[in-house]
Amino acid sequence: MTAVHGTSVDIAAPDGIADAYLVHPDDGVPHPAVLLYMDAFGLRPRLRSMADRLAGAGYTVLVPNVFYRHGRAPVVELPDFIDPAARPEIFERLGPILRSLTPDLAMRDADAYLSRLADCPAAADGPVAVTGYCMGAGLALRTAGTYPDRIAAAAGFHGAQLATESADSPHLLADRITAELYFGHADEDPALPPEQVARLDEALTAAGVRHRGEVYAGARHGFTQADTAAYDRDADERHWAALLALLDRTVGPSRA
């Protein structure tokens, strides 16, 4: 793995300053850019380590605190390890914050994140990739549909509420997407039941979007997050293989 340089940065966002983590190979050369959307637990050491791994594979990675309107990360206090007993109290505090991030606000913010990457000397010119986890998978899908000229690839893992029956469900943007997509779904995930998995695939197929969705058998919601009880090492490594393959064929250094 390449040596990387990571730092905390501030981004001028529509409603204030969004704190974020920026990391890239420590070689002074611009690299393909990746916008990494957090899960509901937010910007924390686990997500920084994931960004570091992506940077070590040759990418410049930005991880914004999408809850910046409620303060700098961590917006709510988190234990070092999130076990099932801790989740109800954490989500009692997170619930109002999650609900306050409307699709309109999130996509206004996405413009600021993408603009920061476009202006970053460590990021190569051209379209970027976006990946997201849990709620971040929906943000990744929505960003691909809102900014199709700026997104070459989008991925989501153990995504939540990707294809609901609501009028603002992210899957309804399928006909605007030009990126290649990949989704790694958790098995028997209450946040994304089988009918939503099917609805998402049907919408993307009907729109002619290049995509692949896979259900990771036996993996629970949150399987990539090593600081939670849902972590599954095998599923996590499968996620890395799929994500890096997607990036390599869409924005990777070999395409420069």
Short mmCIF file of C-alpha atoms in Angstrom, two decimals, residues 82-216:
data_model
loop_
_atom_site.label_atom_id
_atom_site.label_comp_id
_atom_site.label_asym_id
_atom_site.label_seq_id
_atom_site.Cartn_x
_atom_site.Cartn_y
_atom_site.Cartn_z
CA ILE A 82 -20.99 0.13 19.17
CA ASP A 83 -22.79 -2.95 20.48
CA PRO A 84 -26.52 -3.66 20.18
CA ALA A 85 -27.21 -2.41 23.69
CA ALA A 86 -25.85 1.03 22.82
CA ARG A 87 -27.78 1.49 19.60
CA PRO A 88 -31.21 2.56 20.95
CA GLU A 89 -29.76 5.47 22.92
CA ILE A 90 -27.51 6.52 20.05
CA PHE A 91 -30.37 6.50 17.54
CA GLU A 92 -32.64 8.36 19.92
CA ARG A 93 -30.16 11.23 19.64
CA LEU A 94 -29.41 10.69 15.95
CA GLY A 95 -33.03 10.38 14.81
CA PRO A 96 -33.88 14.09 14.62
CA ILE A 97 -30.53 14.82 13.00
CA LEU A 98 -31.07 12.15 10.35
CA ARG A 99 -34.56 13.39 9.57
CA SER A 100 -33.37 16.97 9.24
CA LEU A 101 -31.07 16.12 6.33
CA THR A 102 -33.60 16.39 3.51
CA PRO A 103 -32.76 15.30 -0.04
CA ASP A 104 -32.68 18.93 -1.13
CA LEU A 105 -30.23 19.93 1.59
CA ALA A 106 -28.07 16.87 1.00
CA MET A 107 -27.74 17.57 -2.71
CA ARG A 108 -26.98 21.25 -2.17
CA ASP A 109 -24.18 20.05 0.10
CA ALA A 110 -23.01 17.51 -2.49
CA ASP A 111 -22.25 20.34 -4.87
CA ALA A 112 -19.93 21.85 -2.26
CA TYR A 113 -18.17 18.52 -1.66
CA LEU A 114 -17.68 17.89 -5.37
CA SER A 115 -16.45 21.45 -5.88
CA ARG A 116 -13.90 20.99 -3.11
CA LEU A 117 -12.56 17.90 -4.85
CA ALA A 118 -12.50 19.72 -8.19
CA ASP A 119 -10.38 22.47 -6.63
CA CYS A 120 -8.09 20.10 -4.71
CA PRO A 121 -4.52 19.95 -6.10
CA ALA A 122 -4.27 16.33 -4.95
CA ALA A 123 -7.29 15.31 -7.04
CA ALA A 124 -7.05 14.58 -10.74
CA ASP A 125 -9.25 16.41 -13.21
CA GLY A 126 -12.41 14.78 -14.46
CA PRO A 127 -15.43 12.95 -13.04
CA VAL A 128 -15.19 11.41 -9.60
CA ALA A 129 -16.48 8.27 -7.93
CA VAL A 130 -18.74 8.20 -4.91
CA THR A 131 -19.32 5.45 -2.37
CA GLY A 132 -21.54 5.33 0.68
CA TYR A 133 -22.55 3.17 3.64
CA CYS A 134 -25.98 2.74 5.23
CA MET A 135 -27.61 6.17 4.76
CA GLY A 136 -24.55 7.11 2.70
CA ALA A 137 -25.51 4.58 0.03
CA GLY A 138 -28.66 6.57 -0.60
CA LEU A 139 -26.65 9.78 -0.74
CA ALA A 140 -24.29 8.16 -3.26
CA LEU A 141 -27.20 7.05 -5.45
CA ARG A 142 -28.85 10.44 -5.18
CA THR A 143 -25.60 12.26 -6.02
CA ALA A 144 -25.11 10.13 -9.13
CA GLY A 145 -28.59 11.11 -10.29
CA THR A 146 -28.32 14.78 -9.37
CA TYR A 147 -24.85 15.42 -10.82
CA PRO A 148 -24.55 12.90 -13.68
CA ASP A 149 -21.87 14.90 -15.52
CA ARG A 150 -19.63 14.85 -12.45
CA ILE A 151 -19.98 11.23 -11.32
CA ALA A 152 -18.42 8.31 -13.21
CA ALA A 153 -19.11 5.59 -10.64
CA ALA A 154 -21.21 5.12 -7.53
CA ALA A 155 -21.32 2.33 -4.99
CA GLY A 156 -23.41 1.62 -1.92
CA PHE A 157 -23.03 -0.97 0.81
CA HIS A 158 -25.65 -2.14 3.30
CA GLY A 159 -27.74 0.73 1.98
CA ALA A 160 -30.90 1.93 3.67
CA GLN A 161 -34.17 3.03 2.07
CA LEU A 162 -32.82 3.05 -1.49
CA ALA A 163 -36.12 2.28 -3.22
CA THR A 164 -39.08 3.18 -1.08
CA GLU A 165 -42.57 4.13 -2.23
CA SER A 166 -42.06 7.77 -1.26
CA ALA A 167 -42.06 10.50 -3.90
CA ASP A 168 -38.44 11.42 -3.15
CA SER A 169 -36.93 7.93 -3.05
CA PRO A 170 -33.41 7.99 -4.55
CA HIS A 171 -34.11 5.21 -7.03
CA LEU A 172 -36.48 7.54 -8.88
CA LEU A 173 -33.42 9.39 -10.22
CA ALA A 174 -32.37 6.32 -12.19
CA ASP A 175 -33.19 7.83 -15.58
CA ARG A 176 -30.68 10.64 -14.96
CA ILE A 177 -27.74 8.43 -14.02
CA THR A 178 -24.82 7.97 -16.42
CA ALA A 179 -22.38 6.42 -13.93
CA GLU A 180 -21.72 2.73 -13.44
CA LEU A 181 -23.21 1.51 -10.15
CA TYR A 182 -22.52 -1.31 -7.71
CA PHE A 183 -24.48 -2.27 -4.61
CA GLY A 184 -23.52 -4.77 -1.93
CA HIS A 185 -26.68 -5.46 0.06
CA ALA A 186 -26.84 -6.94 3.54
CA ASP A 187 -28.76 -10.18 3.89
CA GLU A 188 -32.22 -9.93 5.51
CA ASP A 189 -31.74 -6.20 6.09
CA PRO A 190 -34.78 -4.44 7.61
CA ALA A 191 -33.43 -1.15 6.21
CA LEU A 192 -33.59 -2.57 2.66
CA PRO A 193 -36.08 -5.45 2.39
CA PRO A 194 -36.21 -7.70 -0.69
CA GLU A 195 -38.96 -5.68 -2.33
CA GLN A 196 -36.74 -2.60 -2.29
CA VAL A 197 -33.79 -4.55 -3.67
CA ALA A 198 -36.01 -5.70 -6.53
CA ARG A 199 -37.48 -2.23 -7.08
CA LEU A 200 -34.01 -0.70 -7.25
CA ASP A 201 -32.80 -3.25 -9.78
CA GLU A 202 -35.93 -2.85 -11.90
CA ALA A 203 -35.58 0.94 -11.98
CA LEU A 204 -31.90 0.85 -12.92
CA THR A 205 -32.48 -1.82 -15.57
CA ALA A 206 -35.39 0.10 -17.10
CA ALA A 207 -33.24 3.23 -17.27
CA GLY A 208 -30.38 1.38 -18.95
CA VAL A 209 -27.95 2.07 -16.10
CA ARG A 210 -24.84 -0.11 -15.97
CA HIS A 211 -25.16 -1.70 -12.57
CA ARG A 212 -24.75 -4.77 -10.44
CA GLY A 213 -26.39 -5.55 -7.14
CA GLU A 214 -25.45 -8.47 -4.92
CA VAL A 215 -26.86 -9.70 -1.63
CA TYR A 216 -24.07 -10.74 0.73
#
